[in-house]
């Protein structure tokens, strides 16, 4: 196994010409041995070919010699060297357990130049300390390799059809894939770019992706911390599942032409801006701390079923869907919101599904009235009036909060009415509360009437007699009360008027609450 003495700083390594020469010569000898063993030829033959090839001593007219009936020894040797070189360029060789340092692309000891003779290389268990590994005409494949520095994927063609570019590899730092001047994807002919890899951060930009990016087996959970896509067109299915320590997903000015799936993932932050999803977008059973979609379009089914937004007990940012257009069905079935939801600035051709969705206390307090109205209307549209009533009450609670924040005198009366409605029956959602208020009113009225007859607590003549006489006279002016109290109860007319109004109010709230638990 060839190793560098230590993971040197690139400037230190390149400044040490002796170390560069030592690695170059050692890797050259290792490569010659690999070729000789695989092709079952003498190492001296391969050594001679390397010497001629890299010293440019292979005759330029060797192609003419190949069609001669008779050749001299020099011509035979030249033809054999040419045919061997051609065989090397078309054969896949396996390089194992080598630690590759940074390479001086302009120096005499540029080991990457060796790959021009053997471009098809399968690297197995190797370590790369270079930020780029972009030997010209290289056609690589990597299995079980480790990349220690920030890595830029070069323009490569697959050495074999339908094989992954990186399989079971580990990227300690960020890996970047960028399109060329024509925005073409740099890798060609691979079945997938990253297969069962351990990734820290993936940055893909300015390209049209025609190769599947990620593939993870069921046995090996996906390991990926950050992914950033910018100015991309993804023409293959994009799918990630069971990623448990996702830090962030950032999608900007990107188009997903095929299915987008983020299944059972735990992600701290999802930010989607100016992105179009042309087919199904599924976030099933994923958990998010921060979730923002802005100026994006979903043309097919969009699913947030059993998703979990925010952390319970912690105030987090609002789940915002700003200027988002949904052309098809939206499913929030079973979703849990620990943070407020904002659907105010969304365009929808179909009603969303919020069946069994749960809003925790923090989410209810922060969600605006328009969002609750949208959810309420979605239940009314399918005839689920019981669930619609629940969100009707939350809509009014949010309306009360909005009026309180505005604090204008013209809204004072409306705020008082909404407050009374909330205290009496929670806007028709609690039938036990008005029933309790009604029972209390009946008990107080009965106590006052009994006291008037038995004189248990308060004597008939007291210091506030003049005030009660005035109030009773006012109450007797209300004809229904005058007919109800009679001559012997005129001194209780105001109390009876007040209890009658309260009993009627509580009875009405009780009937409304009972009705809303069946149909609104």
Coordinates of C-alpha atoms in Angstrom, one line a residue:
X1 CA 0.0 0.0 0.0
X2 CA 1.4 3.4 -1.0
X3 CA 0.9 6.1 1.5
X4 CA 2.0 9.7 1.9
X5 CA 4.0 10.3 5.1
X6 CA 1.2 12.4 6.6
X7 CA -1.8 14.4 5.4
X8 CA 0.4 17.4 4.4
X9 CA -0.8 20.8 3.6
X10 CA -1.0 21.0 -0.3
X11 CA 1.6 23.8 -0.4
X12 CA 4.0 21.8 1.9
X13 CA 3.6 18.7 -0.2
X14 CA 4.1 20.4 -3.6
X15 CA 7.1 22.3 -2.2
X16 CA 8.8 19.0 -1.3
X17 CA 10.0 17.8 -4.7
X18 CA 11.7 14.7 -3.3
X19 CA 8.4 13.5 -1.7
X20 CA 6.5 14.1 -5.0
X21 CA 9.2 12.2 -7.0
X22 CA 9.2 9.4 -4.5
X23 CA 5.4 8.9 -4.7
X24 CA 5.5 9.2 -8.5
X25 CA 8.1 6.5 -8.9
X26 CA 6.4 4.2 -6.4
X27 CA 3.0 4.6 -7.9
X28 CA 4.4 4.1 -11.4
X29 CA 6.0 0.8 -10.3
X30 CA 2.8 -0.2 -8.6
X31 CA 0.7 0.5 -11.7
X32 CA 3.2 -1.5 -13.9
X33 CA 2.9 -4.5 -11.6
X34 CA -0.9 -4.3 -11.6
X35 CA -1.0 -4.3 -15.4
X36 CA 1.6 -7.1 -15.7
X37 CA -0.3 -9.3 -13.3
X38 CA -3.7 -8.7 -14.8
X39 CA -2.6 -9.2 -18.5
X40 CA -0.1 -12.0 -17.5
X41 CA 2.9 -10.3 -19.3
X42 CA 6.4 -9.4 -18.1
X43 CA 6.7 -6.2 -16.0
X44 CA 9.7 -5.3 -18.2
X45 CA 7.4 -5.2 -21.3
X46 CA 5.1 -2.8 -19.5
X47 CA 8.0 -0.8 -18.2
X48 CA 9.3 -0.4 -21.7
X49 CA 5.9 0.7 -22.9
X50 CA 5.6 3.3 -20.2
X51 CA 9.1 4.6 -21.0
X52 CA 8.3 4.9 -24.7
X53 CA 4.8 6.3 -24.3
X54 CA 5.7 9.0 -21.9
X55 CA 8.8 10.0 -23.7
X56 CA 6.8 10.2 -27.0
X57 CA 9.2 7.8 -28.8
X58 CA 6.5 5.6 -30.3
X59 CA 6.8 6.2 -34.0
X60 CA 4.0 8.3 -35.5
X61 CA 3.9 6.0 -38.6
X62 CA 3.3 2.9 -36.6
X63 CA -0.2 2.7 -38.1
X64 CA 1.3 2.1 -41.6
X65 CA 3.6 -0.7 -40.2
X66 CA 0.5 -2.6 -39.1
X67 CA -0.5 -3.3 -42.7
X68 CA 3.0 -4.4 -43.9
X69 CA 3.5 -8.0 -45.0
X70 CA 7.1 -7.9 -43.8
X71 CA 8.4 -5.9 -40.8
X72 CA 11.9 -5.5 -39.4
X73 CA 12.5 -5.9 -35.7
X74 CA 12.1 -2.2 -35.0
X75 CA 8.8 -2.1 -36.8
X76 CA 7.6 -5.3 -35.0
X77 CA 8.5 -3.8 -31.6
X78 CA 6.7 -0.6 -32.5
X79 CA 3.5 -2.4 -33.6
X80 CA 3.5 -4.6 -30.5
X81 CA 3.9 -1.5 -28.3
X82 CA 1.1 0.3 -30.1
X83 CA -1.2 -2.7 -29.7
X84 CA -0.3 -3.1 -26.1
X85 CA -1.0 0.6 -25.4
X86 CA -4.4 0.2 -27.2
X87 CA -5.2 -2.8 -25.0
X88 CA -4.3 -0.9 -21.9
X89 CA -6.6 2.0 -22.8
X90 CA -9.5 -0.3 -23.2
X91 CA -9.0 -2.5 -20.1
X92 CA -10.3 -1.8 -16.6
X93 CA -7.6 -2.1 -14.0
X94 CA -8.1 -2.3 -10.3
X95 CA -6.0 -0.1 -8.0
X96 CA -6.3 -0.9 -4.3
X97 CA -5.5 0.7 -1.0
X98 CA -3.4 3.6 -2.2
X99 CA -3.2 7.0 -0.5
X100 CA -3.1 9.7 -3.2
X101 CA -1.6 13.1 -2.2
X102 CA -2.3 16.4 -4.0
X103 CA -0.8 16.5 -7.5
X104 CA 1.1 19.3 -9.3
X105 CA -0.7 19.3 -12.6
X106 CA 2.1 21.3 -14.3
X107 CA 5.0 19.6 -12.6
X108 CA 7.3 16.8 -13.8
X109 CA 6.1 14.5 -11.1
X110 CA 2.4 14.7 -11.9
X111 CA 1.3 11.2 -11.1
X112 CA -2.2 11.8 -12.6
X113 CA -0.5 12.0 -16.0
X114 CA 0.1 8.2 -15.8
X115 CA -3.6 7.6 -16.3
X116 CA -3.5 8.8 -19.9
X117 CA -2.1 5.3 -20.8
X118 CA -4.5 3.5 -18.4
X119 CA -7.6 5.7 -18.2
X120 CA -10.1 3.0 -17.1
X121 CA -9.3 2.6 -13.4
X122 CA -11.4 1.0 -10.6
X123 CA -10.2 2.5 -7.3
X124 CA -10.8 0.3 -4.3
X125 CA -10.2 1.3 -0.7
X126 CA -8.1 4.3 -1.7
X127 CA -7.6 7.6 0.2
X128 CA -7.6 10.9 -1.7
X129 CA -6.1 14.0 -0.1
X130 CA -6.4 16.1 -3.2
X131 CA -9.2 18.6 -3.8
X132 CA -9.6 17.5 -7.4
X133 CA -8.8 14.3 -9.2
X134 CA -9.3 15.3 -12.8
X135 CA -6.7 13.6 -14.9
X136 CA -7.5 14.1 -18.6
X137 CA -9.4 11.2 -20.3
X138 CA -9.6 9.3 -17.0
X139 CA -12.6 6.9 -16.8
X140 CA -12.7 6.0 -13.1
X141 CA -14.9 4.2 -10.7
X142 CA -14.5 4.3 -6.9
X143 CA -15.5 1.7 -4.3
X144 CA -14.9 2.0 -0.6
X145 CA -12.7 5.1 -1.0
X146 CA -12.3 8.0 1.4
X147 CA -12.0 11.7 0.3
X148 CA -10.3 13.8 2.9
X149 CA -10.6 17.3 1.3
X150 CA -13.3 19.3 -0.4
X151 CA -13.8 17.5 -3.7
X152 CA -14.8 18.6 -7.2
X153 CA -16.1 15.9 -9.5
X154 CA -14.4 16.2 -12.9
X155 CA -15.7 15.4 -16.4
X156 CA -15.6 11.6 -16.6
X157 CA -17.1 8.8 -18.7
X158 CA -17.9 5.4 -17.1
X159 CA -15.3 2.6 -17.7
X160 CA -18.1 0.1 -17.5
X161 CA -21.8 0.4 -18.3
X162 CA -24.4 0.7 -15.5
X163 CA -22.0 0.9 -12.6
X164 CA -22.0 3.5 -9.9
X165 CA -19.4 6.3 -9.9
X166 CA -18.9 6.3 -6.1
X167 CA -19.9 3.1 -4.2
X168 CA -19.7 2.9 -0.4
X169 CA -17.4 5.9 -0.4
X170 CA -16.9 8.4 2.4
X171 CA -16.6 12.2 1.8
X172 CA -15.3 14.0 4.9
X173 CA -15.7 17.4 3.4
X174 CA -18.0 19.0 0.8
X175 CA -18.3 17.4 -2.7
X176 CA -19.2 19.6 -5.6
X177 CA -20.6 18.8 -9.0
X178 CA -20.8 21.7 -11.5
X179 CA -21.9 21.7 -15.1
X180 CA -19.6 22.7 -17.9
X181 CA -19.9 25.8 -20.1
X182 CA -22.9 24.2 -21.8
X183 CA -24.5 23.3 -18.4
X184 CA -23.9 19.6 -19.2
X185 CA -23.6 17.1 -16.4
X186 CA -19.9 16.2 -16.1
X187 CA -20.3 12.4 -15.6
X188 CA -21.5 10.1 -18.3
X189 CA -22.6 6.5 -18.5
X190 CA -22.9 5.7 -14.8
X191 CA -26.0 4.1 -13.2
X192 CA -25.8 6.4 -10.2
X193 CA -23.4 9.0 -8.8
X194 CA -23.5 8.1 -5.1
X195 CA -24.4 4.6 -4.1
X196 CA -24.5 3.8 -0.3
X197 CA -22.0 6.6 0.3
X198 CA -21.4 8.6 3.6
X199 CA -21.7 12.2 2.6
X200 CA -21.1 15.4 4.5
X201 CA -22.2 18.1 2.1
X202 CA -23.3 17.8 -1.6
X203 CA -23.4 20.9 -3.8
X204 CA -24.7 20.5 -7.4
X205 CA -25.1 23.6 -9.5
X206 CA -25.6 24.9 -13.0
X207 CA -26.2 21.6 -14.8
X208 CA -28.8 19.3 -16.3
X209 CA -28.6 16.0 -14.4
X210 CA -29.3 12.9 -16.6
X211 CA -27.8 10.4 -14.1
X212 CA -29.5 9.3 -10.8
X213 CA -27.7 11.1 -8.0
X214 CA -28.3 8.9 -4.9
X215 CA -29.0 5.2 -4.2
X216 CA -29.1 3.6 -0.8
X217 CA -29.9 0.1 0.1
X218 CA -32.4 -0.9 2.8
X219 CA -29.7 -2.6 4.9
X220 CA -27.5 0.6 4.9
X221 CA -29.2 3.7 6.2
X222 CA -28.5 6.9 4.1
X223 CA -25.8 9.2 5.6
X224 CA -26.0 12.7 4.3
X225 CA -25.8 16.0 6.2
X226 CA -26.3 18.8 3.7
X227 CA -27.5 19.0 0.1
X228 CA -27.7 22.1 -2.1
X229 CA -29.0 22.2 -5.6
X230 CA -28.9 25.5 -7.6
X231 CA -29.8 26.2 -11.2
X232 CA -30.3 22.5 -12.0
X233 CA -32.7 20.4 -14.0
X234 CA -33.0 16.9 -12.5
X235 CA -34.2 14.4 -15.2
X236 CA -34.0 11.3 -13.0
X237 CA -35.9 10.3 -9.9
X238 CA -34.6 12.1 -6.8
X239 CA -35.1 9.9 -3.8
X240 CA -33.8 10.0 -0.2
X241 CA -35.0 7.8 2.6
X242 CA -34.3 7.2 6.3
X243 CA -31.7 10.0 6.6
X244 CA -31.6 10.7 10.4
X245 CA -29.1 13.5 10.8
X246 CA -29.9 15.8 7.9
X247 CA -28.8 19.4 8.7
X248 CA -30.2 21.2 5.6
X249 CA -31.7 20.8 2.2
X250 CA -31.6 23.9 0.0
X251 CA -33.2 23.9 -3.5
X252 CA -32.9 27.0 -5.6
X253 CA -34.0 27.7 -9.2
X254 CA -34.2 23.9 -9.8
X255 CA -36.6 21.8 -11.9
X256 CA -37.5 18.2 -10.9
X257 CA -38.7 16.5 -14.1
X258 CA -39.3 13.2 -12.3
X259 CA -40.5 12.1 -8.9
X260 CA -39.1 13.8 -5.8
X261 CA -39.2 11.8 -2.6
X262 CA -38.0 12.6 0.9
X263 CA -39.2 9.7 3.0
X264 CA -38.8 9.2 6.7
X265 CA -36.0 11.8 7.0
X266 CA -35.1 14.0 10.0
X267 CA -34.0 17.4 8.7
X268 CA -33.3 20.6 10.6
X269 CA -33.9 22.9 7.7
X270 CA -35.6 22.7 4.3
X271 CA -35.6 25.8 2.1
X272 CA -37.1 25.6 -1.4
X273 CA -37.1 28.7 -3.6
X274 CA -38.1 29.2 -7.3
X275 CA -38.3 25.4 -7.7
X276 CA -40.7 23.4 -9.9
X277 CA -41.8 19.9 -9.2
X278 CA -43.3 18.5 -12.4
X279 CA -44.2 15.1 -11.0
X280 CA -45.1 13.7 -7.6
X281 CA -43.4 15.3 -4.6
X282 CA -43.6 13.2 -1.5
X283 CA -42.3 14.1 2.0
X284 CA -43.9 11.2 3.8
X285 CA -43.2 10.8 7.5
X286 CA -40.3 13.3 7.6
X287 CA -39.5 15.7 10.4
X288 CA -38.5 19.3 9.9
X289 CA -37.3 22.0 12.3
X290 CA -37.4 24.9 9.7
X291 CA -39.6 24.5 6.6
X292 CA -39.9 27.2 3.9
X293 CA -41.2 27.0 0.3
X294 CA -41.3 30.2 -1.7
X295 CA -42.2 31.0 -5.3
X296 CA -42.4 27.4 -6.3
X297 CA -44.8 25.2 -8.4
X298 CA -46.1 21.7 -7.7
X299 CA -47.8 20.3 -10.8
X300 CA -48.6 16.8 -9.4
X301 CA -49.7 15.2 -6.1
X302 CA -47.9 16.7 -3.1
X303 CA -47.8 14.7 0.1
X304 CA -46.9 15.7 3.6
X305 CA -48.6 12.8 5.2
X306 CA -47.5 12.0 8.8
X307 CA -44.9 14.8 8.7
X308 CA -43.7 16.4 11.9
X309 CA -43.0 20.1 11.9
X310 CA -41.0 21.8 14.7
X311 CA -40.0 20.6 18.2
X312 CA -42.6 20.2 20.9
X313 CA -42.2 22.8 23.7
X314 CA -39.8 25.0 21.7
X315 CA -41.0 28.1 19.8
X316 CA -39.7 27.7 16.2
X317 CA -40.2 29.5 13.0
X318 CA -43.5 29.3 11.0
X319 CA -44.0 26.7 8.4
X320 CA -44.3 29.0 5.4
X321 CA -45.6 28.3 1.9
X322 CA -45.3 31.7 0.3
X323 CA -46.4 32.3 -3.3
X324 CA -46.6 28.5 -3.9
X325 CA -49.0 27.1 -6.5
X326 CA -50.4 23.6 -6.3
X327 CA -52.0 22.3 -9.5
X328 CA -53.0 19.0 -7.9
X329 CA -54.0 17.4 -4.6
X330 CA -52.2 18.3 -1.4
X331 CA -52.1 15.8 1.5
X332 CA -51.4 16.8 5.1
X333 CA -53.1 13.8 6.6
X334 CA -51.8 12.9 10.1
X335 CA -49.3 15.8 10.1
X336 CA -48.2 17.3 13.4
X337 CA -47.5 21.0 13.7
X338 CA -45.5 22.2 16.7
X339 CA -44.9 25.5 14.9
X340 CA -47.4 27.8 13.1
X341 CA -48.5 27.1 9.6
X342 CA -48.9 29.9 6.9
X343 CA -51.0 29.0 3.8
X344 CA -52.1 32.6 3.2
X345 CA -50.1 33.1 0.0
X346 CA -50.8 29.8 -1.7
X347 CA -52.7 29.0 -4.9
X348 CA -54.6 25.8 -5.0
X349 CA -56.7 24.1 -7.6
X350 CA -57.9 21.4 -5.2
X351 CA -58.7 21.5 -1.5
X352 CA -56.0 20.2 0.8
X353 CA -56.5 17.2 3.1
X354 CA -55.9 17.9 6.8
X355 CA -57.7 14.8 8.2
X356 CA -56.2 13.8 11.6
X357 CA -53.7 16.7 11.4
X358 CA -52.7 18.0 14.9
X359 CA -51.9 21.5 15.9
X360 CA -50.0 21.9 19.2
X361 CA -50.7 24.9 21.4
X362 CA -47.7 26.9 20.0
X363 CA -48.9 26.3 16.5
X364 CA -52.5 27.3 17.2
X365 CA -51.3 30.5 18.8
X366 CA -49.2 31.5 15.9
X367 CA -51.2 30.4 12.9
X368 CA -53.1 33.1 11.1
X369 CA -56.9 33.3 10.5
X370 CA -56.7 32.8 6.7
X371 CA -54.8 29.5 7.2
X372 CA -57.5 28.1 9.5
X373 CA -60.2 29.4 7.1
X374 CA -58.5 27.4 4.3
X375 CA -58.4 24.3 6.4
X376 CA -62.0 24.8 7.6
X377 CA -63.2 25.2 4.0
X378 CA -61.4 22.0 3.0
X379 CA -63.4 20.0 5.5
X380 CA -66.7 21.7 4.6
X381 CA -66.0 21.0 0.9
X382 CA -66.1 17.2 1.6
X383 CA -68.9 17.4 4.1
X384 CA -66.8 16.8 7.2
X385 CA -68.6 19.5 9.2
X386 CA -67.4 18.2 12.6
X387 CA -63.8 18.8 11.8
X388 CA -64.7 22.1 10.1
X389 CA -66.3 23.3 13.3
X390 CA -63.0 22.7 15.2
X391 CA -61.1 24.9 12.8
X392 CA -63.9 27.4 12.7
X393 CA -63.3 28.0 16.4
X394 CA -59.5 28.3 15.8
X395 CA -60.3 30.8 13.0
X396 CA -62.2 33.0 15.4
X397 CA -59.4 32.7 18.0
X398 CA -56.9 33.9 15.4
X399 CA -59.3 36.7 14.5
X400 CA -59.5 37.8 18.1
X401 CA -55.7 37.9 18.2
X402 CA -55.6 40.0 15.0
X403 CA -58.1 42.5 16.4
X404 CA -56.1 42.7 19.6
X405 CA -52.9 43.5 17.7
X406 CA -54.6 46.2 15.7
X407 CA -56.1 47.8 18.9
X408 CA -58.4 50.1 17.1
X409 CA -61.5 51.6 19.0
X410 CA -63.8 50.5 16.2
X411 CA -62.9 46.9 16.9
X412 CA -63.5 47.1 20.6
X413 CA -67.2 45.9 20.6
X414 CA -66.3 43.0 18.2
X415 CA -63.5 42.0 20.5
X416 CA -65.8 42.0 23.5
X417 CA -68.4 39.8 21.7
X418 CA -65.7 37.4 20.5
X419 CA -64.2 37.2 24.0
X420 CA -67.7 36.4 25.5
X421 CA -68.3 33.8 22.9
X422 CA -64.9 32.2 23.7
X423 CA -65.5 32.2 27.4
X424 CA -69.1 30.8 27.2
X425 CA -68.7 28.0 24.7
X426 CA -65.2 28.3 23.0
X427 CA -67.0 29.4 19.8
X428 CA -69.5 26.6 19.9
X429 CA -66.9 23.8 20.5
X430 CA -67.6 23.1 24.2
X431 CA -71.1 22.2 25.2
X432 CA -70.2 21.4 28.8
X433 CA -69.2 25.0 29.5
X434 CA -72.6 26.7 28.5
X435 CA -74.4 23.8 30.3
X436 CA -72.4 24.7 33.5
X437 CA -73.1 28.4 33.1
X438 CA -76.8 27.6 32.6
X439 CA -76.9 25.4 35.7
X440 CA -75.1 28.1 37.8
X441 CA -77.7 30.7 36.6
X442 CA -80.6 28.4 37.6
X443 CA -79.0 27.7 41.0
X444 CA -78.4 31.4 41.7
X445 CA -81.9 32.4 40.7
X446 CA -83.4 29.6 42.8
X447 CA -81.3 30.8 45.8
X448 CA -82.5 34.4 45.4
X449 CA -86.2 33.3 45.2
X450 CA -85.8 31.1 48.2
X451 CA -84.1 33.8 50.2
X452 CA -86.9 36.2 49.3
X453 CA -89.4 33.8 50.7
X454 CA -87.4 32.6 53.8
X455 CA -85.2 35.6 54.5
X456 CA -82.1 33.4 55.1
X457 CA -79.4 35.7 54.1
X458 CA -80.5 39.2 53.2
X459 CA -83.4 41.1 54.9
X460 CA -86.0 42.8 52.6
X461 CA -85.0 46.2 53.8
X462 CA -81.4 47.1 53.2
X463 CA -79.2 50.1 52.5
X464 CA -79.3 49.6 48.6
X465 CA -83.1 49.5 48.5
X466 CA -83.2 52.8 46.6
X467 CA -80.9 51.5 43.8
X468 CA -82.8 48.2 43.5
X469 CA -86.1 50.0 43.3
X470 CA -84.8 52.0 40.4
X471 CA -83.4 48.9 38.6
X472 CA -86.7 47.0 39.3
X473 CA -88.7 49.9 37.9
X474 CA -86.6 49.8 34.7
X475 CA -87.1 46.0 34.4
X476 CA -90.9 46.3 34.9
X477 CA -91.0 48.6 31.9
X478 CA -90.1 45.5 29.9
X479 CA -93.6 44.1 29.3
X480 CA -92.7 40.4 29.2
X481 CA -91.1 40.8 32.6
X482 CA -94.1 42.7 33.9
X483 CA -96.4 39.9 32.9
X484 CA -94.0 37.3 34.4
X485 CA -93.2 38.7 37.9
X486 CA -96.7 39.6 39.2
X487 CA -97.4 42.0 42.0
X488 CA -95.6 40.1 44.7
X489 CA -92.3 39.9 42.8
X490 CA -91.8 43.4 41.6
X491 CA -88.9 43.9 44.0
X492 CA -87.1 41.1 42.1
X493 CA -88.0 42.3 38.6
X494 CA -84.4 43.3 37.6
X495 CA -82.8 40.1 38.9
X496 CA -85.4 38.0 37.0
X497 CA -84.8 40.0 33.8
X498 CA -81.1 39.5 34.2
X499 CA -81.4 35.8 34.9
X500 CA -83.8 35.3 32.0
X501 CA -81.4 36.9 29.6
X502 CA -78.4 34.9 30.9
X503 CA -80.4 31.6 30.8
X504 CA -81.5 32.3 27.3
X505 CA -77.9 33.2 26.2
X506 CA -76.5 30.0 27.8
X507 CA -79.3 27.9 26.4
X508 CA -78.6 29.2 22.9
X509 CA -74.9 28.5 23.2
X510 CA -75.6 25.0 24.5
X511 CA -77.9 24.2 21.6
X512 CA -75.3 25.6 19.1
X513 CA -72.5 23.6 20.6
X514 CA -74.5 20.4 20.6
X515 CA -75.5 21.0 17.0
X516 CA -71.9 21.7 15.9
X517 CA -70.8 18.4 17.3
X518 CA -73.1 16.8 14.8
X519 CA -73.4 19.3 11.9
X520 CA -72.9 23.0 11.4

